[in-house]
Each structure stands twice: as structure tokens, then as C-alpha cells.
PDB file of C-alpha atoms in Angstrom:
ATOM      1  CA  UNK A 808      56.946 119.974 116.161  1.00  0.00           C
ATOM      2  CA  UNK A 809      53.666 118.224 115.379  1.00  0.00           C
ATOM      3  CA  UNK A 810      52.161 118.702 111.926  1.00  0.00           C
ATOM      4  CA  UNK A 811      48.599 118.004 110.842  1.00  0.00           C
ATOM      5  CA  UNK A 812      48.391 117.115 107.150  1.00  0.00           C
ATOM      6  CA  UNK A 813      45.336 116.785 104.924  1.00  0.00           C
ATOM      7  CA  UNK A 814      45.436 115.085 101.538  1.00  0.00           C
ATOM      8  CA  UNK A 815      48.177 112.676 102.583  1.00  0.00           C
ATOM      9  CA  UNK A 816      46.734 109.909 100.393  1.00  0.00           C
ATOM     10  CA  UNK A 817      46.927 112.078  97.266  1.00  0.00           C
ATOM     11  CA  UNK A 818      49.755 112.704  94.826  1.00  0.00           C
ATOM     12  CA  UNK A 819      51.414 115.717  96.411  1.00  0.00           C
ATOM     13  CA  UNK A 820      50.380 114.919  99.970  1.00  0.00           C
ATOM     14  CA  UNK A 821      52.018 111.486  99.816  1.00  0.00           C
ATOM     15  CA  UNK A 822      55.339 112.972  98.688  1.00  0.00           C
ATOM     16  CA  UNK A 823      55.127 115.648 101.367  1.00  0.00           C
ATOM     17  CA  UNK A 824      54.292 113.127 104.079  1.00  0.00           C
ATOM     18  CA  UNK A 825      57.313 111.025 103.144  1.00  0.00           C
ATOM     19  CA  UNK A 826      59.583 114.072 103.355  1.00  0.00           C
ATOM     20  CA  UNK A 827      58.136 115.239 106.692  1.00  0.00           C
ATOM     21  CA  UNK A 828      58.751 111.829 108.252  1.00  0.00           C
ATOM     22  CA  UNK A 829      62.273 111.771 106.809  1.00  0.00           C
ATOM     23  CA  UNK A 830      62.838 115.097 108.575  1.00  0.00           C
ATOM     24  CA  UNK A 831      61.624 113.467 111.837  1.00  0.00           C
ATOM     25  CA  UNK A 832      58.476 115.570 112.199  1.00  0.00           C
ATOM     26  CA  UNK A 833      55.610 114.119 114.215  1.00  0.00           C
ATOM     27  CA  UNK A 834      52.751 113.909 111.693  1.00  0.00           C
ATOM     28  CA  UNK A 835      49.008 113.549 112.147  1.00  0.00           C
ATOM     29  CA  UNK A 836      47.002 112.867 108.976  1.00  0.00           C
ATOM     30  CA  UNK A 837      43.327 113.337 108.194  1.00  0.00           C
ATOM     31  CA  UNK A 838      41.697 110.980 105.722  1.00  0.00           C
ATOM     32  CA  UNK A 839      38.411 109.205 105.130  1.00  0.00           C
ATOM     33  CA  UNK A 840      37.735 105.615 106.133  1.00  0.00           C
ATOM     34  CA  UNK A 841      37.335 104.683 102.457  1.00  0.00           C
ATOM     35  CA  UNK A 842      40.390 106.576 101.200  1.00  0.00           C
ATOM     36  CA  UNK A 843      42.690 104.599  98.921  1.00  0.00           C
ATOM     37  CA  UNK A 844      45.968 104.566 100.840  1.00  0.00           C
ATOM     38  CA  UNK A 845      48.137 102.780  98.242  1.00  0.00           C
ATOM     39  CA  UNK A 846      50.553 105.707  98.011  1.00  0.00           C
ATOM     40  CA  UNK A 847      51.278 105.757 101.757  1.00  0.00           C
ATOM     41  CA  UNK A 848      50.715 102.191 102.981  1.00  0.00           C
ATOM     42  CA  UNK A 849      54.412 101.946 103.863  1.00  0.00           C
ATOM     43  CA  UNK A 850      54.116 105.071 106.034  1.00  0.00           C
ATOM     44  CA  UNK A 851      50.879 104.474 107.955  1.00  0.00           C
ATOM     45  CA  UNK A 852      52.611 102.833 110.911  1.00  0.00           C
ATOM     46  CA  UNK A 853      54.610 106.026 111.464  1.00  0.00           C
ATOM     47  CA  UNK A 854      51.706 108.489 111.658  1.00  0.00           C
ATOM     48  CA  UNK A 855      48.642 109.189 113.780  1.00  0.00           C
ATOM     49  CA  UNK A 856      45.620 108.871 111.512  1.00  0.00           C
ATOM     50  CA  UNK A 857      42.040 110.139 111.900  1.00  0.00           C
ATOM     51  CA  UNK A 858      39.095 109.254 109.657  1.00  0.00           C
ATOM     52  CA  UNK A 859      37.139 112.494 109.428  1.00  0.00           C
ATOM     53  CA  UNK A 860      33.967 110.684 108.388  1.00  0.00           C
ATOM     54  CA  UNK A 861      34.023 108.803 111.717  1.00  0.00           C
ATOM     55  CA  UNK A 862      35.303 111.381 114.224  1.00  0.00           C
ATOM     56  CA  UNK A 863      34.773 115.073 114.790  1.00  0.00           C
ATOM     57  CA  UNK A 864      37.290 117.344 113.076  1.00  0.00           C
ATOM     58  CA  UNK A 865      37.940 118.755 116.535  1.00  0.00           C
ATOM     59  CA  UNK A 866      39.211 115.401 117.853  1.00  0.00           C
ATOM     60  CA  UNK A 867      42.763 115.489 116.444  1.00  0.00           C
ATOM     61  CA  UNK A 868      43.215 118.988 117.859  1.00  0.00           C
ATOM     62  CA  UNK A 869      41.985 117.961 121.307  1.00  0.00           C
ATOM     63  CA  UNK A 870      44.146 114.844 121.371  1.00  0.00           C
ATOM     64  CA  UNK A 871      47.319 116.440 119.974  1.00  0.00           C
ATOM     65  CA  UNK A 872      49.113 119.749 120.314  1.00  0.00           C
ATOM     66  CA  UNK A 873      49.172 120.763 116.646  1.00  0.00           C
ATOM     67  CA  UNK A 874      51.850 123.317 115.732  1.00  0.00           C
ATOM     68  CA  UNK A 875      51.539 123.376 111.952  1.00  0.00           C
ATOM     69  CA  UNK A 876      48.583 122.620 109.683  1.00  0.00           C
ATOM     70  CA  UNK A 877      49.245 121.816 106.021  1.00  0.00           C
ATOM     71  CA  UNK A 878      46.189 121.601 103.801  1.00  0.00           C
ATOM     72  CA  UNK A 879      46.709 119.782 100.493  1.00  0.00           C
ATOM     73  CA  UNK A 880      43.375 117.960 100.059  1.00  0.00           C
ATOM     74  CA  UNK A 881      41.380 119.125  97.044  1.00  0.00           C
ATOM     75  CA  UNK A 882      38.531 118.251  94.711  1.00  0.00           C
ATOM     76  CA  UNK A 883      39.269 119.069  91.062  1.00  0.00           C
ATOM     77  CA  UNK A 884      35.738 118.251  89.955  1.00  0.00           C
ATOM     78  CA  UNK A 885      37.071 115.818  87.354  1.00  0.00           C
ATOM     79  CA  UNK A 886      34.074 113.487  87.611  1.00  0.00           C
ATOM     80  CA  UNK A 887      31.444 116.171  87.068  1.00  0.00           C
ATOM     81  CA  UNK A 888      31.111 116.528  90.823  1.00  0.00           C
ATOM     82  CA  UNK A 889      28.304 118.737  92.059  1.00  0.00           C
ATOM     83  CA  UNK A 890      29.316 122.300  92.826  1.00  0.00           C
ATOM     84  CA  UNK A 891      28.217 121.800  96.441  1.00  0.00           C
ATOM     85  CA  UNK A 892      30.619 118.844  96.832  1.00  0.00           C
ATOM     86  CA  UNK A 893      33.533 120.859  95.412  1.00  0.00           C
ATOM     87  CA  UNK A 894      32.695 123.797  97.687  1.00  0.00           C
ATOM     88  CA  UNK A 895      32.503 121.510 100.706  1.00  0.00           C
ATOM     89  CA  UNK A 896      35.954 120.020 100.021  1.00  0.00           C
ATOM     90  CA  UNK A 897      37.764 123.144  98.829  1.00  0.00           C
ATOM     91  CA  UNK A 898      36.115 125.824 100.955  1.00  0.00           C
ATOM     92  CA  UNK A 899      33.973 124.645 103.864  1.00  0.00           C
ATOM     93  CA  UNK A 900      36.263 121.827 105.041  1.00  0.00           C
ATOM     94  CA  UNK A 901      39.466 123.942 105.107  1.00  0.00           C
ATOM     95  CA  UNK A 902      37.509 126.825 106.652  1.00  0.00           C
ATOM     96  CA  UNK A 903      36.440 124.574 109.535  1.00  0.00           C
ATOM     97  CA  UNK A 904      40.037 123.391 109.765  1.00  0.00           C
ATOM     98  CA  UNK A 905      41.264 126.984 109.851  1.00  0.00           C
ATOM     99  CA  UNK A 906      38.815 127.902 112.621  1.00  0.00           C
ATOM    100  CA  UNK A 907      40.005 124.982 114.741  1.00  0.00           C
ATOM    101  CA  UNK A 908      43.655 125.775 114.009  1.00  0.00           C
ATOM    102  CA  UNK A 909      43.066 129.271 115.352  1.00  0.00           C
ATOM    103  CA  UNK A 910      40.980 128.074 118.320  1.00  0.00           C
ATOM    104  CA  UNK A 911      43.606 125.545 119.407  1.00  0.00           C
ATOM    105  CA  UNK A 912      46.411 128.028 118.762  1.00  0.00           C
ATOM    106  CA  UNK A 913      48.371 126.345 116.012  1.00  0.00           C
ATOM    107  CA  UNK A 914      51.297 128.466 114.888  1.00  0.00           C
ATOM    108  CA  UNK A 915      50.809 128.417 111.122  1.00  0.00           C
ATOM    109  CA  UNK A 916      48.410 127.232 108.409  1.00  0.00           C
ATOM    110  CA  UNK A 917      49.883 126.373 104.997  1.00  0.00           C
ATOM    111  CA  UNK A 918      47.365 126.246 102.169  1.00  0.00           C
ATOM    112  CA  UNK A 919      47.923 124.608  98.801  1.00  0.00           C
ATOM    113  CA  UNK A 920      46.468 126.916  96.148  1.00  0.00           C
ATOM    114  CA  UNK A 921      46.483 126.831  92.354  1.00  0.00           C
ATOM    115  CA  UNK A 922      48.181 128.981  89.718  1.00  0.00           C
ATOM    116  CA  UNK A 923      44.683 129.422  88.206  1.00  0.00           C
ATOM    117  CA  UNK A 924      44.127 132.059  90.868  1.00  0.00           C
ATOM    118  CA  UNK A 925      46.806 134.458  89.651  1.00  0.00           C
ATOM    119  CA  UNK A 926      45.291 137.720  88.470  1.00  0.00           C
ATOM    120  CA  UNK A 927      46.745 137.361  84.964  1.00  0.00           C
ATOM    121  CA  UNK A 928      44.470 134.432  84.042  1.00  0.00           C
ATOM    122  CA  UNK A 929      41.184 135.593  82.592  1.00  0.00           C
ATOM    123  CA  UNK A 930      39.223 132.442  83.377  1.00  0.00           C
ATOM    124  CA  UNK A 931      40.052 131.916  87.019  1.00  0.00           C
ATOM    125  CA  UNK A 932      36.385 132.246  87.996  1.00  0.00           C
ATOM    126  CA  UNK A 933      35.028 130.098  85.168  1.00  0.00           C
ATOM    127  CA  UNK A 934      35.161 126.749  86.926  1.00  0.00           C
ATOM    128  CA  UNK A 935      34.017 125.608  90.345  1.00  0.00           C
ATOM    129  CA  UNK A 936      37.442 124.331  91.363  1.00  0.00           C
ATOM    130  CA  UNK A 937      39.248 127.629  90.829  1.00  0.00           C
ATOM    131  CA  UNK A 938      36.448 129.647  92.378  1.00  0.00           C
ATOM    132  CA  UNK A 939      36.339 127.532  95.541  1.00  0.00           C
ATOM    133  CA  UNK A 940      40.132 127.720  95.907  1.00  0.00           C
ATOM    134  CA  UNK A 941      40.065 131.478  95.397  1.00  0.00           C
ATOM    135  CA  UNK A 942      37.402 131.964  98.057  1.00  0.00           C
ATOM    136  CA  UNK A 943      39.301 129.955 100.656  1.00  0.00           C
ATOM    137  CA  UNK A 944      42.509 131.887  99.995  1.00  0.00           C
ATOM    138  CA  UNK A 945      40.558 135.061 100.717  1.00  0.00           C
ATOM    139  CA  UNK A 946      39.210 133.612 103.972  1.00  0.00           C
ATOM    140  CA  UNK A 947      42.733 132.630 105.002  1.00  0.00           C
ATOM    141  CA  UNK A 948      43.971 136.137 104.360  1.00  0.00           C
ATOM    142  CA  UNK A 949      41.084 137.548 106.388  1.00  0.00           C
ATOM    143  CA  UNK A 950      41.910 135.337 109.386  1.00  0.00           C
ATOM    144  CA  UNK A 951      45.568 136.292 109.201  1.00  0.00           C
ATOM    145  CA  UNK A 952      44.921 140.009 108.934  1.00  0.00           C
ATOM    146  CA  UNK A 953      43.117 139.732 112.280  1.00  0.00           C
ATOM    147  CA  UNK A 954      46.270 138.011 113.593  1.00  0.00           C
ATOM    148  CA  UNK A 955      44.303 134.911 114.590  1.00  0.00           C
ATOM    149  CA  UNK A 956      46.943 132.657 113.029  1.00  0.00           C
ATOM    150  CA  UNK A 957      49.905 132.949 110.671  1.00  0.00           C
ATOM    151  CA  UNK A 958      48.973 131.839 107.171  1.00  0.00           C
ATOM    152  CA  UNK A 959      50.976 130.913 104.077  1.00  0.00           C
ATOM    153  CA  UNK A 960      49.250 130.512 100.718  1.00  0.00           C
ATOM    154  CA  UNK A 961      51.201 128.587  98.070  1.00  0.00           C
ATOM    155  CA  UNK A 962      50.143 128.819  94.435  1.00  0.00           C
ATOM    156  CA  UNK A 963      51.519 125.777  92.673  1.00  0.00           C
ATOM    157  CA  UNK A 964      52.328 125.775  88.960  1.00  0.00           C
ATOM    158  CA  UNK A 965      52.267 122.641  86.756  1.00  0.00           C
ATOM    159  CA  UNK A 966      53.552 120.085  89.256  1.00  0.00           C
ATOM    160  CA  UNK A 967      54.400 116.612  87.974  1.00  0.00           C
ATOM    161  CA  UNK A 968      56.033 113.455  89.252  1.00  0.00           C
ATOM    162  CA  UNK A 969      55.447 109.784  90.064  1.00  0.00           C
ATOM    163  CA  UNK A 970      52.213 108.565  91.683  1.00  0.00           C
ATOM    164  CA  UNK A 971      50.068 111.295  90.165  1.00  0.00           C
ATOM    165  CA  UNK A 972      46.533 110.622  88.950  1.00  0.00           C
ATOM    166  CA  UNK A 973      46.570 108.852  85.597  1.00  0.00           C
ATOM    167  CA  UNK A 974      44.109 111.341  84.116  1.00  0.00           C
ATOM    168  CA  UNK A 975      46.521 114.238  84.625  1.00  0.00           C
ATOM    169  CA  UNK A 976      48.182 115.321  81.385  1.00  0.00           C
ATOM    170  CA  UNK A 977      51.821 114.421  82.094  1.00  0.00           C
ATOM    171  CA  UNK A 978      51.122 110.955  83.475  1.00  0.00           C
ATOM    172  CA  UNK A 979      48.489 110.236  80.824  1.00  0.00           C
ATOM    173  CA  UNK A 980      50.993 111.227  78.133  1.00  0.00           C
ATOM    174  CA  UNK A 981      53.638 108.949  79.630  1.00  0.00           C
ATOM    175  CA  UNK A 982      51.236 105.984  79.692  1.00  0.00           C
ATOM    176  CA  UNK A 983      50.346 106.528  76.031  1.00  0.00           C
ATOM    177  CA  UNK A 984      53.985 106.686  74.980  1.00  0.00           C
ATOM    178  CA  UNK A 985      54.950 103.602  76.965  1.00  0.00           C
ATOM    179  CA  UNK A 986      52.133 101.750  75.193  1.00  0.00           C
ATOM    180  CA  UNK A 987      53.533 103.084  71.900  1.00  0.00           C
ATOM    181  CA  UNK A 988      50.021 103.971  70.739  1.00  0.00           C
ATOM    182  CA  UNK A 989      49.562 104.795  67.090  1.00  0.00           C
ATOM    183  CA  UNK A 990      48.919 108.503  67.613  1.00  0.00           C
ATOM    184  CA  UNK A 991      48.159 111.069  70.279  1.00  0.00           C
ATOM    185  CA  UNK A 992      45.863 113.966  69.340  1.00  0.00           C
ATOM    186  CA  UNK A 993      47.126 117.243  70.791  1.00  0.00           C
ATOM    187  CA  UNK A 994      46.654 120.972  70.460  1.00  0.00           C
ATOM    188  CA  UNK A 995      49.293 122.929  68.561  1.00  0.00           C
ATOM    189  CA  UNK A 996      51.211 123.006  71.842  1.00  0.00           C
ATOM    190  CA  UNK A 997      52.161 126.663  71.804  1.00  0.00           C
ATOM    191  CA  UNK A 998      51.033 127.176  75.388  1.00  0.00           C
ATOM    192  CA  UNK A 999      53.927 128.052  77.685  1.00  0.00           C
ATOM    193  CA  UNK A1000      53.863 126.299  81.032  1.00  0.00           C
ATOM    194  CA  UNK A1001      56.028 126.264  84.142  1.00  0.00           C
ATOM    195  CA  UNK A1002      56.544 122.561  84.894  1.00  0.00           C
ATOM    196  CA  UNK A1003      57.926 121.886  88.368  1.00  0.00           C
ATOM    197  CA  UNK A1004      58.937 118.489  89.731  1.00  0.00           C
ATOM    198  CA  UNK A1005      57.148 117.405  92.895  1.00  0.00           C
ATOM    199  CA  UNK A1006      60.307 117.183  95.037  1.00  0.00           C
ATOM    200  CA  UNK A1007      61.014 120.861  94.405  1.00  0.00           C
ATOM    201  CA  UNK A1008      57.533 121.780  95.627  1.00  0.00           C
ATOM    202  CA  UNK A1009      58.068 119.658  98.722  1.00  0.00           C
ATOM    203  CA  UNK A1010      61.353 121.447  99.441  1.00  0.00           C
ATOM    204  CA  UNK A1011      59.535 124.797  99.333  1.00  0.00           C
ATOM    205  CA  UNK A1012      57.078 123.629 102.011  1.00  0.00           C
ATOM    206  CA  UNK A1013      59.870 122.305 104.218  1.00  0.00           C
ATOM    207  CA  UNK A1014      61.752 125.597 103.992  1.00  0.00           C
ATOM    208  CA  UNK A1015      58.663 127.666 104.801  1.00  0.00           C
ATOM    209  CA  UNK A1016      57.954 125.534 107.867  1.00  0.00           C
ATOM    210  CA  UNK A1017      61.503 126.189 109.058  1.00  0.00           C
ATOM    211  CA  UNK A1018      61.267 129.946 108.446  1.00  0.00           C
ATOM    212  CA  UNK A1019      57.662 130.569 109.459  1.00  0.00           C
ATOM    213  CA  UNK A1020      58.660 132.906 112.296  1.00  0.00           C
ATOM    214  CA  UNK A1021      60.335 135.256 109.813  1.00  0.00           C
ATOM    215  CA  UNK A1022      57.159 135.716 107.797  1.00  0.00           C
ATOM    216  CA  UNK A1023      54.309 138.212 108.274  1.00  0.00           C
ATOM    217  CA  UNK A1024      50.911 137.007 109.473  1.00  0.00           C
ATOM    218  CA  UNK A1025      49.874 136.433 105.864  1.00  0.00           C
ATOM    219  CA  UNK A1026      52.228 135.649 103.014  1.00  0.00           C
ATOM    220  CA  UNK A1027      51.733 134.259  99.553  1.00  0.00           C
ATOM    221  CA  UNK A1028      54.204 132.503  97.289  1.00  0.00           C
ATOM    222  CA  UNK A1029      54.139 131.274  93.715  1.00  0.00           C
ATOM    223  CA  UNK A1030      55.831 127.896  93.423  1.00  0.00           C
ATOM    224  CA  UNK A1031      57.361 126.995  90.085  1.00  0.00           C
ATOM    225  CA  UNK A1032      60.714 127.093  88.362  1.00  0.00           C
ATOM    226  CA  UNK A1033      60.278 130.646  87.103  1.00  0.00           C
ATOM    227  CA  UNK A1034      60.819 129.355  83.557  1.00  0.00           C
ATOM    228  CA  UNK A1035      58.252 128.286  80.989  1.00  0.00           C
ATOM    229  CA  UNK A1036      58.507 125.770  78.161  1.00  0.00           C
ATOM    230  CA  UNK A1037      55.956 125.089  75.467  1.00  0.00           C
ATOM    231  CA  UNK A1038      53.645 122.106  75.729  1.00  0.00           C
ATOM    232  CA  UNK A1039      55.023 121.010  72.353  1.00  0.00           C
ATOM    233  CA  UNK A1040      58.629 121.002  73.603  1.00  0.00           C
ATOM    234  CA  UNK A1041      57.620 119.165  76.765  1.00  0.00           C
ATOM    235  CA  UNK A1042      55.835 116.453  74.780  1.00  0.00           C
ATOM    236  CA  UNK A1043      58.798 116.030  72.427  1.00  0.00           C
ATOM    237  CA  UNK A1044      61.182 115.765  75.382  1.00  0.00           C
ATOM    238  CA  UNK A1045      58.948 113.118  76.922  1.00  0.00           C
ATOM    239  CA  UNK A1046      58.848 111.042  73.742  1.00  0.00           C
ATOM    240  CA  UNK A1047      62.630 111.141  73.337  1.00  0.00           C
ATOM    241  CA  UNK A1048      63.176 110.245  76.990  1.00  0.00           C
ATOM    242  CA  UNK A1049      60.746 107.305  76.822  1.00  0.00           C
ATOM    243  CA  UNK A1050      62.619 105.952  73.785  1.00  0.00           C
ATOM    244  CA  UNK A1051      65.947 106.140  75.641  1.00  0.00           C
ATOM    245  CA  UNK A1052      64.657 104.688  78.893  1.00  0.00           C
ATOM    246  CA  UNK A1053      62.641 101.850  77.358  1.00  0.00           C
ATOM    247  CA  UNK A1054      65.288 100.955  74.808  1.00  0.00           C
ATOM    248  CA  UNK A1055      62.801 100.819  71.960  1.00  0.00           C
ATOM    249  CA  UNK A1056      61.793 103.115  69.153  1.00  0.00           C
ATOM    250  CA  UNK A1057      58.606 104.951  70.095  1.00  0.00           C
ATOM    251  CA  UNK A1058      56.737 105.379  66.819  1.00  0.00           C
ATOM    252  CA  UNK A1059      53.704 107.191  68.226  1.00  0.00           C
ATOM    253  CA  UNK A1060      52.676 110.060  65.968  1.00  0.00           C
ATOM    254  CA  UNK A1061      52.242 113.283  67.904  1.00  0.00           C
ATOM    255  CA  UNK A1062      49.314 114.911  66.123  1.00  0.00           C
ATOM    256  CA  UNK A1063      49.872 118.559  67.039  1.00  0.00           C
ATOM    257  CA  UNK A1064      46.914 120.683  66.007  1.00  0.00           C
ATOM    258  CA  UNK A1065      44.360 117.873  66.042  1.00  0.00           C
ATOM    259  CA  UNK A1066      42.628 119.414  69.059  1.00  0.00           C
ATOM    260  CA  UNK A1067      41.461 123.026  69.453  1.00  0.00           C
ATOM    261  CA  UNK A1068      42.551 125.160  72.363  1.00  0.00           C
ATOM    262  CA  UNK A1069      40.079 125.314  75.220  1.00  0.00           C
ATOM    263  CA  UNK A1070      37.977 128.439  75.549  1.00  0.00           C
ATOM    264  CA  UNK A1071      40.003 131.019  77.471  1.00  0.00           C
ATOM    265  CA  UNK A1072      43.193 128.942  77.271  1.00  0.00           C
ATOM    266  CA  UNK A1073      46.049 130.935  78.871  1.00  0.00           C
ATOM    267  CA  UNK A1074      49.001 130.978  76.512  1.00  0.00           C
ATOM    268  CA  UNK A1075      51.681 131.610  79.130  1.00  0.00           C
ATOM    269  CA  UNK A1076      51.895 130.663  82.795  1.00  0.00           C
ATOM    270  CA  UNK A1077      55.078 131.236  84.761  1.00  0.00           C
ATOM    271  CA  UNK A1078      55.699 131.598  88.474  1.00  0.00           C
ATOM    272  CA  UNK A1079      57.315 134.636  90.036  1.00  0.00           C
ATOM    273  CA  UNK A1080      59.581 132.888  92.529  1.00  0.00           C
ATOM    274  CA  UNK A1081      61.322 135.982  93.900  1.00  0.00           C
ATOM    275  CA  UNK A1082      59.610 135.627  97.278  1.00  0.00           C
ATOM    276  CA  UNK A1083      60.885 132.096  97.733  1.00  0.00           C
ATOM    277  CA  UNK A1084      64.391 132.774  96.492  1.00  0.00           C
ATOM    278  CA  UNK A1085      64.665 135.610  99.010  1.00  0.00           C
ATOM    279  CA  UNK A1086      64.436 133.084 101.835  1.00  0.00           C
ATOM    280  CA  UNK A1087      66.912 130.701 100.227  1.00  0.00           C
ATOM    281  CA  UNK A1088      64.815 128.373  98.073  1.00  0.00           C
ATOM    282  CA  UNK A1089      65.570 127.376  94.519  1.00  0.00           C
ATOM    283  CA  UNK A1090      64.320 124.564  92.261  1.00  0.00           C
ATOM    284  CA  UNK A1091      66.862 121.771  91.913  1.00  0.00           C
ATOM    285  CA  UNK A1092      65.340 119.497  89.263  1.00  0.00           C
ATOM    286  CA  UNK A1093      65.670 120.648  85.619  1.00  0.00           C
ATOM    287  CA  UNK A1094      62.903 119.518  83.325  1.00  0.00           C
ATOM    288  CA  UNK A1095      64.963 116.859  81.525  1.00  0.00           C
ATOM    289  CA  UNK A1096      65.981 115.269  84.811  1.00  0.00           C
ATOM    290  CA  UNK A1097      62.425 115.430  86.131  1.00  0.00           C
ATOM    291  CA  UNK A1098      61.064 113.657  83.060  1.00  0.00           C
ATOM    292  CA  UNK A1099      63.756 110.978  83.321  1.00  0.00           C
ATOM    293  CA  UNK A1100      62.993 110.416  87.002  1.00  0.00           C
ATOM    294  CA  UNK A1101      59.265 110.149  86.315  1.00  0.00           C
ATOM    295  CA  UNK A1102      59.854 107.570  83.572  1.00  0.00           C
ATOM    296  CA  UNK A1103      62.287 105.580  85.716  1.00  0.00           C
ATOM    297  CA  UNK A1104      59.736 105.384  88.558  1.00  0.00           C
ATOM    298  CA  UNK A1105      56.968 104.350  86.145  1.00  0.00           C
ATOM    299  CA  UNK A1106      59.068 101.603  84.545  1.00  0.00           C
ATOM    300  CA  UNK A1107      60.110 100.337  87.964  1.00  0.00           C
ATOM    301  CA  UNK A1108      56.486 100.234  89.096  1.00  0.00           C
ATOM    302  CA  UNK A1109      55.499  98.324  85.961  1.00  0.00           C
ATOM    303  CA  UNK A1110      58.170  95.724  86.729  1.00  0.00           C
ATOM    304  CA  UNK A1111      56.865  95.328  90.274  1.00  0.00           C
ATOM    305  CA  UNK A1112      53.267  94.949  89.056  1.00  0.00           C
ATOM    306  CA  UNK A1113      54.233  92.322  86.482  1.00  0.00           C
TER     307      UNK A1113
END
């Protein structure tokens, strides 16, 4: 089976690529010529790679028989990106990819969606990222309803793990605690979130690839643990775990309540994982173990760098 993967140089995509190669899949990746490949440098010799800013998007389909397409590339708009750039990355690019997947008769298209697009969140249309992701999910469903290709839409909850972007909350928090900064301003931390470790998300993708033939032309899954913990409890767990792992007393003051909640802040997010458990999936990494693994990887990386 040959798999085409976008976003392989990113946080989740790099973990997924590693797992796909471990499972002996033949993987083709799409990237840009200027992409930072630090997460996957050790894997590049084992994949076929295309720079989409240098070749037509059609080229990898013409030169390879693609069975499965997995789209993980995304633009969060963190750097005040123009709306048109976000739309191009999150809507127009995967739509072109979907059209080619159908034209060249790929079996299945797996799309990486966000929990922001669940109907219970009141502000899912209030930022360009969520809106662009929502629109593509609707296009995917439309293609699948016409039976042009089988599609799987995966709505990921609060995924965390090593090699994530340093501006993301969990990894930023870890960096601050390892530096033992004087204080960290936080909200009151009452928000309930479903934190899921990256390896559990990867295992969901691997299982869905294996069982794609059992699924309808369009299916949608929420990917999380099915359990929520408060931001406050998560932060406290992180601080305690950093103290244990580093062997020093972390004196950072956690200033809960120093920051206001964001406008429209959802107070509880939790995945409904019944669809995944029905086909035999379950999360394996409890939150304490996930935090410990993240810290261990970060400390190991710091040793290598120094």
C-alpha cells in the first residue's frame, strides 16, 4: 500500500510518518523546498519526496499509484497570516488534492480536522482557521456522498507530545517550568479539556487505514481520550512532573486568574470516542504518563543540544 502524506515536516505529521514507515508502508510526502525538515531528517532517505512549489501537484499521482491520502498540513494563522493564505492552505490546497485523489482513483482520503468544528462550540466560525477547516470538511463530505472516493474526517482534541511548536500551550508551559521562571500568568484554569498524547492519535489513523473497507463512503470520528481534565489540574500535574524529572524544586508561581478568559472561551471540550472504540481503538497513554514522556523527551533533547 502506498500512502501520500502532507504535513510530514510538522508535529503530528512527523510522528505519523515515523509510525507508517515502522509499519512498512510505502510513503510519499509532499513538502515545500524551504520546509524545515528537522523533525524528519532521519527519515528522508526512506520516503519519496516532492516539493509542491517546484512540481505540479499532479506529478506524485502520475508517478506513483497512490492508495491512501492523509492530509495533516495546516495553517493556524499564528503569525497574523492573511485570510487568503489560510484559505489556500486549509481549503484550496486540500481541495485540489482531493480532486486528484478522486481522479487517480485513490481508495481513501483521511483529513485531519479540529475539535473547534464540533457543533457544541459557539465560536467555531469566529476565526479564519476554524472556518477554512470547516469548509474543507464539508467539501470532503460532498465528494464522498457522490461516491467519488471514500473519506474519513478526524476531529482531533488537544493533542500534545514531543516536537510540537514551542508556541503551543503545553510545550510553552514546559519550557517555562524547565527554566524555573519566577511566575506564569494564567487564567483561572477552570476550562475542561480532553488532552490526548500524540501516539494515541497516530494509532487511530493506523487502525482506520487498516479498516477502511469496513467504513461507509464518508465517516467522521472524534479523536480524544473521552475524558476531560481542567487546565488548572493539567498545569499542576506538569509542574509536579517537571520537579520529579529534573530533580530540582520548581519554584515558579502559577498565577491562576491573572489572565481573563478569551471571548467565547468554551468551558468544556471532550471527544465522543464511541465510533472509534466500536472498531477496536482505545487510548493507551494516561495523562500522567503522557506528561512524563513529554518531559523525558525534552530533557533528552536539551542534553543533545548542549
